[in-house]
Coordinates of C-alpha atoms and ligand atoms in Angstrom, one line a residue:
M1 CA 123.9 -35.4 70.7
S2 CA 127.4 -33.7 71.6
N3 CA 127.5 -30.0 70.8
I4 CA 127.3 -28.9 67.3
K5 CA 130.1 -27.3 65.9
V6 CA 130.1 -24.3 64.0
G7 CA 132.6 -23.1 61.0
I8 CA 132.2 -19.5 60.3
I9 CA 132.9 -17.2 57.2
G10 CA 133.3 -13.5 56.7
L11 CA 133.8 -11.7 60.4
G12 CA 132.5 -8.7 59.1
R13 CA 129.9 -6.4 60.6
L14 CA 127.2 -8.7 60.8
G15 CA 129.8 -11.8 61.1
K16 CA 131.2 -10.7 64.6
V17 CA 127.7 -11.0 65.5
H18 CA 126.7 -14.2 64.6
A19 CA 130.5 -15.1 66.1
G20 CA 130.1 -14.2 69.3
N21 CA 126.6 -15.2 69.3
L22 CA 127.9 -19.1 68.3
A23 CA 131.0 -18.8 71.1
F24 CA 129.0 -17.0 73.9
R25 CA 125.4 -17.2 74.1
V26 CA 123.9 -19.8 72.1
P27 CA 123.3 -23.1 73.7
N28 CA 124.5 -26.5 72.1
C29 CA 127.2 -25.3 70.1
E30 CA 130.6 -24.1 69.2
L31 CA 132.4 -22.3 66.9
Y32 CA 134.8 -24.8 66.0
A33 CA 136.4 -22.5 62.9
A34 CA 136.6 -19.3 61.3
C35 CA 137.3 -18.2 57.3
S36 CA 138.8 -15.5 56.2
M37 CA 141.2 -13.7 54.1
V38 CA 141.7 -10.7 56.7
E39 CA 144.6 -11.9 58.8
A40 CA 143.3 -9.3 61.8
E41 CA 139.8 -11.3 61.4
L42 CA 141.3 -14.6 62.0
E43 CA 143.1 -13.1 64.7
Y44 CA 140.3 -11.8 66.6
A45 CA 138.5 -15.1 66.3
K46 CA 141.4 -17.1 67.8
K47 CA 142.1 -14.6 70.8
E48 CA 138.3 -12.9 71.3
L49 CA 136.2 -16.0 70.4
G50 CA 138.4 -19.0 71.5
V51 CA 138.4 -20.9 67.9
T52 CA 139.8 -24.3 67.2
K53 CA 140.8 -23.8 63.9
T54 CA 140.9 -20.5 61.7
Y55 CA 141.4 -21.2 57.4
A56 CA 142.5 -18.4 54.6
N57 CA 140.5 -20.7 52.4
Y58 CA 136.6 -21.1 52.1
D59 CA 137.5 -24.9 50.4
E60 CA 139.4 -25.9 53.0
M61 CA 137.0 -25.3 55.7
V62 CA 134.1 -26.8 54.2
K63 CA 136.0 -30.2 54.3
D64 CA 137.0 -30.0 57.5
P65 CA 135.5 -33.5 59.8
E66 CA 134.8 -32.1 62.3
L67 CA 132.1 -29.7 61.3
D68 CA 128.7 -30.5 61.1
A69 CA 127.4 -26.5 60.2
I70 CA 129.1 -23.5 57.8
F71 CA 127.4 -19.9 59.0
I72 CA 127.7 -17.9 55.8
V73 CA 128.3 -13.9 56.3
S74 CA 130.4 -13.1 53.3
P75 CA 129.4 -10.8 51.1
S76 CA 125.8 -11.1 48.9
G77 CA 127.5 -12.1 45.8
L78 CA 128.8 -15.1 47.3
H79 CA 126.1 -16.5 49.3
C80 CA 125.2 -19.3 46.6
E81 CA 128.3 -20.8 45.3
Q82 CA 129.4 -20.9 49.4
I83 CA 126.1 -22.6 50.0
Q84 CA 126.1 -25.1 47.7
K85 CA 129.9 -25.8 48.4
A86 CA 128.6 -26.4 52.2
M87 CA 125.8 -28.3 51.2
E88 CA 128.1 -30.8 48.9
N89 CA 130.4 -31.7 51.8
G90 CA 127.9 -33.0 53.7
K91 CA 127.1 -29.3 56.0
H92 CA 124.2 -28.0 57.5
V93 CA 124.2 -24.1 56.0
F94 CA 122.8 -21.0 57.4
S95 CA 123.2 -18.2 55.4
E96 CA 122.4 -14.9 55.5
K97 CA 120.0 -12.6 53.5
P98 CA 119.7 -12.3 51.1
I99 CA 120.6 -15.9 49.6
G100 CA 121.6 -14.6 46.1
L101 CA 121.8 -12.3 43.8
D102 CA 120.7 -13.9 40.7
V103 CA 117.9 -15.8 40.1
A104 CA 119.2 -18.7 37.7
E105 CA 122.2 -19.0 39.9
I106 CA 119.8 -18.8 43.1
E107 CA 117.5 -21.8 41.5
K108 CA 121.0 -23.6 41.1
T109 CA 121.9 -23.7 45.0
M110 CA 118.0 -24.8 45.5
A111 CA 118.5 -27.5 43.3
V112 CA 121.3 -28.4 45.3
I113 CA 119.6 -27.6 49.0
D114 CA 116.6 -30.3 47.4
A115 CA 119.5 -33.0 46.9
H116 CA 120.2 -33.0 50.4
P117 CA 117.1 -33.1 52.4
E118 CA 118.5 -34.2 55.5
Q119 CA 120.8 -31.3 56.0
I120 CA 119.4 -28.3 57.3
F121 CA 119.3 -25.6 55.1
M122 CA 118.0 -21.8 57.2
L123 CA 118.4 -18.1 55.7
G124 CA 118.9 -15.0 57.8
F125 CA 115.4 -13.4 58.2
M126 CA 116.0 -12.6 61.7
R127 CA 112.8 -10.1 62.3
R128 CA 110.9 -13.6 62.3
Y129 CA 112.9 -14.2 65.3
D130 CA 112.2 -10.7 66.9
A131 CA 109.4 -11.0 69.5
D132 CA 107.6 -7.8 68.9
Y133 CA 107.3 -9.3 65.1
Q134 CA 106.2 -12.7 66.6
Y135 CA 103.8 -10.7 68.5
A136 CA 102.5 -9.0 65.4
K137 CA 102.2 -12.5 63.3
E138 CA 100.2 -14.6 66.2
M139 CA 97.6 -11.5 66.0
V140 CA 97.2 -11.7 62.5
E141 CA 97.1 -15.2 62.4
K142 CA 94.6 -15.1 64.9
G143 CA 92.2 -12.8 62.6
E144 CA 92.5 -9.9 65.5
L145 CA 93.2 -7.5 62.8
G146 CA 90.3 -9.0 60.4
E147 CA 92.2 -9.4 56.3
L148 CA 94.9 -7.0 55.9
T149 CA 94.6 -4.6 53.2
V150 CA 98.3 -3.0 53.6
V151 CA 102.0 -3.4 54.7
R152 CA 103.7 -0.6 55.6
C153 CA 107.1 -0.9 56.2
Y154 CA 110.3 2.1 57.0
G155 CA 113.9 -0.2 56.8
I156 CA 116.2 3.1 57.1
D157 CA 119.9 3.0 57.7
P158 CA 121.6 5.1 59.7
S159 CA 123.4 7.9 58.7
D160 CA 126.6 7.7 60.2
G161 CA 127.2 4.6 58.0
M162 CA 127.2 6.8 55.2
E163 CA 130.9 7.9 55.0
S164 CA 132.1 4.5 54.7
F165 CA 128.7 3.6 52.4
V166 CA 129.7 6.2 49.9
K167 CA 133.7 5.2 49.6
F168 CA 133.0 1.7 49.4
A169 CA 129.2 1.7 47.3
G170 CA 131.1 0.4 43.7
A171 CA 132.8 -2.6 45.5
S172 CA 130.1 -3.9 48.7
N173 CA 128.5 -6.3 46.0
S174 CA 125.2 -5.6 47.9
G175 CA 123.0 -5.9 45.2
G176 CA 121.4 -1.9 45.4
L177 CA 119.1 -0.8 47.7
F178 CA 116.4 -2.7 47.7
A179 CA 118.0 -6.2 47.4
D180 CA 120.3 -4.6 50.6
M181 CA 117.8 -3.6 52.6
S182 CA 114.3 -3.8 51.4
I183 CA 114.4 -7.7 51.2
H184 CA 113.9 -7.5 55.1
D185 CA 110.4 -5.9 54.8
I186 CA 109.6 -7.7 51.0
D187 CA 110.5 -10.8 53.7
L188 CA 107.3 -9.5 56.6
V189 CA 105.1 -8.6 53.8
R190 CA 105.5 -12.5 52.3
W191 CA 105.1 -13.3 55.9
F192 CA 102.2 -11.1 57.1
T193 CA 99.8 -11.7 54.2
N194 CA 100.9 -15.1 53.3
Q195 CA 100.9 -14.3 49.4
E196 CA 103.0 -13.3 47.0
V197 CA 103.8 -10.5 44.7
K198 CA 102.7 -9.4 41.3
K199 CA 103.2 -6.3 40.5
V200 CA 105.9 -3.7 41.9
W201 CA 106.5 0.0 41.0
A202 CA 109.8 1.5 42.6
L203 CA 111.1 5.1 43.2
G204 CA 114.2 6.9 43.8
K205 CA 116.3 9.8 44.9
N206 CA 119.4 10.7 46.9
A207 CA 120.0 14.3 47.6
A208 CA 122.6 14.1 51.0
Y209 CA 125.0 12.0 48.9
K210 CA 124.7 12.8 45.8
Q211 CA 127.9 10.9 44.8
L212 CA 126.1 8.0 44.4
D213 CA 124.7 8.5 41.4
E214 CA 128.1 7.9 40.1
V215 CA 128.3 4.7 41.1
G216 CA 124.3 3.2 40.6
E217 CA 123.4 3.5 44.5
L218 CA 120.5 4.6 45.9
E219 CA 120.4 6.6 49.1
T220 CA 116.3 6.4 49.6
G221 CA 113.8 4.3 47.7
A222 CA 110.2 3.8 47.8
A223 CA 108.1 0.9 46.3
M224 CA 104.6 0.0 45.8
L225 CA 103.8 -4.0 46.1
Q226 CA 100.6 -5.3 44.9
M227 CA 100.1 -9.2 46.3
A228 CA 98.5 -11.9 44.7
D229 CA 94.9 -11.4 46.6
K230 CA 96.1 -7.0 45.9
T231 CA 97.2 -6.5 49.4
M232 CA 99.1 -3.6 49.5
G233 CA 102.7 -3.2 50.4
I234 CA 104.7 0.3 51.2
L235 CA 108.4 0.3 51.8
V236 CA 110.8 2.5 52.0
A237 CA 114.1 1.8 52.5
G238 CA 116.8 4.2 53.0
R239 CA 120.9 5.0 54.1
N240 CA 120.6 8.1 55.6
C241 CA 118.2 8.8 58.8
H242 CA 119.6 11.2 60.8
H243 CA 118.0 9.7 64.2
G244 CA 119.9 6.1 64.4
Y245 CA 118.3 2.7 63.1
H246 CA 113.9 3.2 62.0
V247 CA 112.7 0.2 61.5
E248 CA 109.2 0.3 61.4
T249 CA 105.9 -1.7 60.1
E250 CA 102.8 -1.0 60.0
L251 CA 99.5 -3.6 59.0
I252 CA 96.0 -2.0 58.3
G253 CA 93.3 -4.6 58.1
T254 CA 89.5 -4.5 58.1
K255 CA 88.9 -4.8 61.7
G256 CA 92.0 -2.9 62.9
M257 CA 95.7 -1.8 62.7
L258 CA 99.1 -2.2 64.5
R259 CA 102.1 -0.4 64.4
I260 CA 106.2 -2.2 65.4
A261 CA 108.2 -0.1 66.8
Q262 CA 106.7 3.5 65.3
V263 CA 109.3 5.0 67.4
P264 CA 112.4 3.2 67.2
E265 CA 113.1 3.1 71.2
K266 CA 116.6 2.0 72.5
N267 CA 114.7 1.3 76.5
L268 CA 112.4 2.5 78.3
V269 CA 114.2 5.8 78.9
T270 CA 112.5 9.0 78.9
I271 CA 114.6 11.9 79.3
M272 CA 113.2 15.6 80.2
N273 CA 116.3 18.4 79.9
E274 CA 117.5 21.4 77.7
H275 CA 115.9 20.0 74.8
G276 CA 112.8 19.1 75.6
V277 CA 111.2 15.3 76.0
V278 CA 113.7 13.0 74.6
R279 CA 113.3 9.1 73.9
P280 CA 116.7 7.6 73.3
T281 CA 116.6 5.6 70.1
S282 CA 118.3 2.3 68.0
Q283 CA 121.6 3.4 66.8
N284 CA 122.2 0.2 64.6
F285 CA 120.7 -3.5 63.6
P286 CA 123.0 -5.3 66.1
E287 CA 121.5 -3.4 68.8
R288 CA 117.7 -3.0 67.4
F289 CA 117.6 -6.6 66.9
S290 CA 120.9 -8.4 68.9
Q291 CA 118.1 -10.3 70.5
A292 CA 116.2 -11.9 67.5
F293 CA 119.9 -13.0 65.9
V294 CA 120.4 -15.1 69.2
N295 CA 117.2 -16.7 68.3
E296 CA 117.5 -17.1 64.7
T297 CA 121.2 -19.3 66.0
A298 CA 119.8 -20.6 68.3
E299 CA 116.2 -22.3 66.2
F300 CA 119.2 -23.2 64.0
I301 CA 121.0 -25.2 66.5
N302 CA 117.6 -26.7 67.6
C303 CA 116.5 -27.3 64.0
I304 CA 120.2 -29.6 63.8
K305 CA 119.3 -31.9 66.6
E306 CA 115.9 -32.2 66.4
K307 CA 115.7 -33.1 62.8
R308 CA 113.6 -30.6 61.2
Q309 CA 113.7 -27.6 58.5
P310 CA 113.2 -24.0 59.6
G311 CA 110.5 -21.5 59.2
V312 CA 113.0 -19.7 57.0
N313 CA 113.9 -21.2 53.6
A314 CA 115.6 -20.7 50.5
N315 CA 112.6 -20.8 48.6
D316 CA 111.7 -17.3 50.9
G317 CA 115.2 -16.6 49.6
L318 CA 114.0 -16.8 46.2
Q319 CA 111.0 -14.9 46.2
S320 CA 112.5 -12.1 47.9
T321 CA 115.5 -11.6 45.6
K322 CA 112.8 -12.0 42.8
V323 CA 111.2 -8.5 44.5
A324 CA 113.9 -6.4 45.2
I325 CA 115.2 -7.1 41.7
A326 CA 111.5 -6.1 40.1
C327 CA 111.8 -2.7 42.2
Q328 CA 115.7 -2.2 41.1
K329 CA 114.1 -2.7 37.9
S330 CA 111.1 -0.6 38.4
Y331 CA 113.0 2.2 39.6
E332 CA 115.7 2.5 36.8
E333 CA 113.1 1.7 33.9
D334 CA 110.8 3.8 35.4
E335 CA 108.0 1.3 35.1
L336 CA 105.1 -1.1 36.6
V337 CA 107.4 -4.5 36.5
S338 CA 105.6 -7.5 36.6
L339 CA 107.0 -10.5 38.9
S340 CA 106.3 -13.2 36.1
D341 CA 109.0 -11.0 34.4
I342 CA 111.6 -11.6 36.4
K343 CA 113.5 -14.5 35.5
Ligands
NAD1 N1 120.2 -9.2 58.3 C1 120.9 -8.5 59.0 O1 120.3 -7.3 59.0 C2 122.0 -8.3 58.0 C3 123.2 -7.1 58.3 C4 124.2 -6.5 57.3 C5 124.4 -7.4 56.7 N2 123.8 -8.5 56.7 C6 124.0 -9.3 55.4 O2 125.5 -10.2 56.0 C7 126.6 -10.4 55.0 C8 127.9 -9.7 54.9 O3 127.5 -8.2 55.7 P1 128.3 -7.4 56.9 O4 127.6 -6.1 56.6 O5 128.9 -8.1 57.3 O6 129.9 -7.0 55.5 P2 131.2 -6.2 55.8 O7 131.8 -6.2 54.5 O8 131.6 -6.1 57.1 O9 131.9 -8.1 56.3 C9 132.1 -9.5 55.2 C10 133.1 -10.3 55.9 O10 133.6 -11.1 54.5 C11 134.8 -11.0 54.7 N3 134.8 -11.1 52.8 C12 135.0 -9.9 52.2 N4 135.1 -10.7 50.8 C13 135.2 -11.9 50.5 C14 135.7 -13.3 49.5 N5 135.7 -12.4 48.8 N6 135.9 -14.5 50.5 C15 135.5 -14.3 51.6 N7 135.1 -13.6 52.8 C16 135.2 -12.7 52.3 C17 135.4 -9.7 54.5 O11 136.8 -9.9 55.1 C18 134.5 -9.7 55.7 O12 134.9 -10.2 57.3 C19 125.2 -9.6 53.6 O13 125.5 -10.4 52.7 C20 124.9 -8.6 54.5 O14 123.6 -8.5 53.5 C21 122.9 -8.8 56.8

């Protein structure tokens, strides 16, 4: 089989990372086309990434007979419709998280995906393809921690992104803090425990950027999840981390506990100077998860070549979005929310 030809939509913060990986770092594929409404992004794709074709119209790109697969890295509210169109035009599809922001729309999209079982669909929960998370998952599966009782997760974005976040908050179409940020941790709790979430209770506070109150966005949120077997998930998500990009996960079991990235280390360097003993930290998601992004894309391409579906599927998208919606509802209505009430 020749190289898989991929077309990408969205060349923003993450789109550029995926596009660079498809063009230069993932074997057996070619970044053949790019779609954006922003001319400068298409120029970038042609000049820096060497793409053959550029499109201003997504409906035209998905009809390109040269393309085998579509990579969706557009704003979250557009994913469902774009997945459906790509599937209906016979393409394999990789979509960034979240799969969508509305349960009915996601279910409709899943029906379209299910109607095309010969085409590959993969969702971008890249932490599952990070070596440290895979190591931890293996320990859990081997029973090294015993039965899990608590999964605690921190996912806090660097505060240097706050200025632009505050500016574009209303238009960002992120779905809110829980759908945008906690969704990775929700997926990890489901992945590590092999359990679905039953109930959630979520809280939030805007302190450094009180302007976020006016646009209905959260700076810091916390949620407690109760899984079907009573395992507890404790999530903290935020957008105001001063030391960089803090993603940390702790698993507590009956036989032991483990922590992933307790200190979000950038590398193995320790600096001793007038500030004391300093450990450099990861500054953003492309840096912390650079290899995980390559690994997940390589897995998508391998799945196409080997005609098998990947481990992260549309149902993982549906379940995680439902939990994020439940967290948002719990925060807004100040009450415990059962997942059975999220339709
Ligand atoms: N896996 C992760 O850790 C991770 C990290 C960041 C973002 N994401 C996800 O990736 C997606 C993109 O996020 P981002 O931070 O790169 O956003 P961004 O705002 O930086 O980029 C969005 C891109 O979509 C394009 N776009 C905007 N409106 C469009 C429209 N109506 N039609 C077509 N294209 C349009 C923009 O031109 C831009 O290229 C989001 O769904 C986000 O949740 C995932």
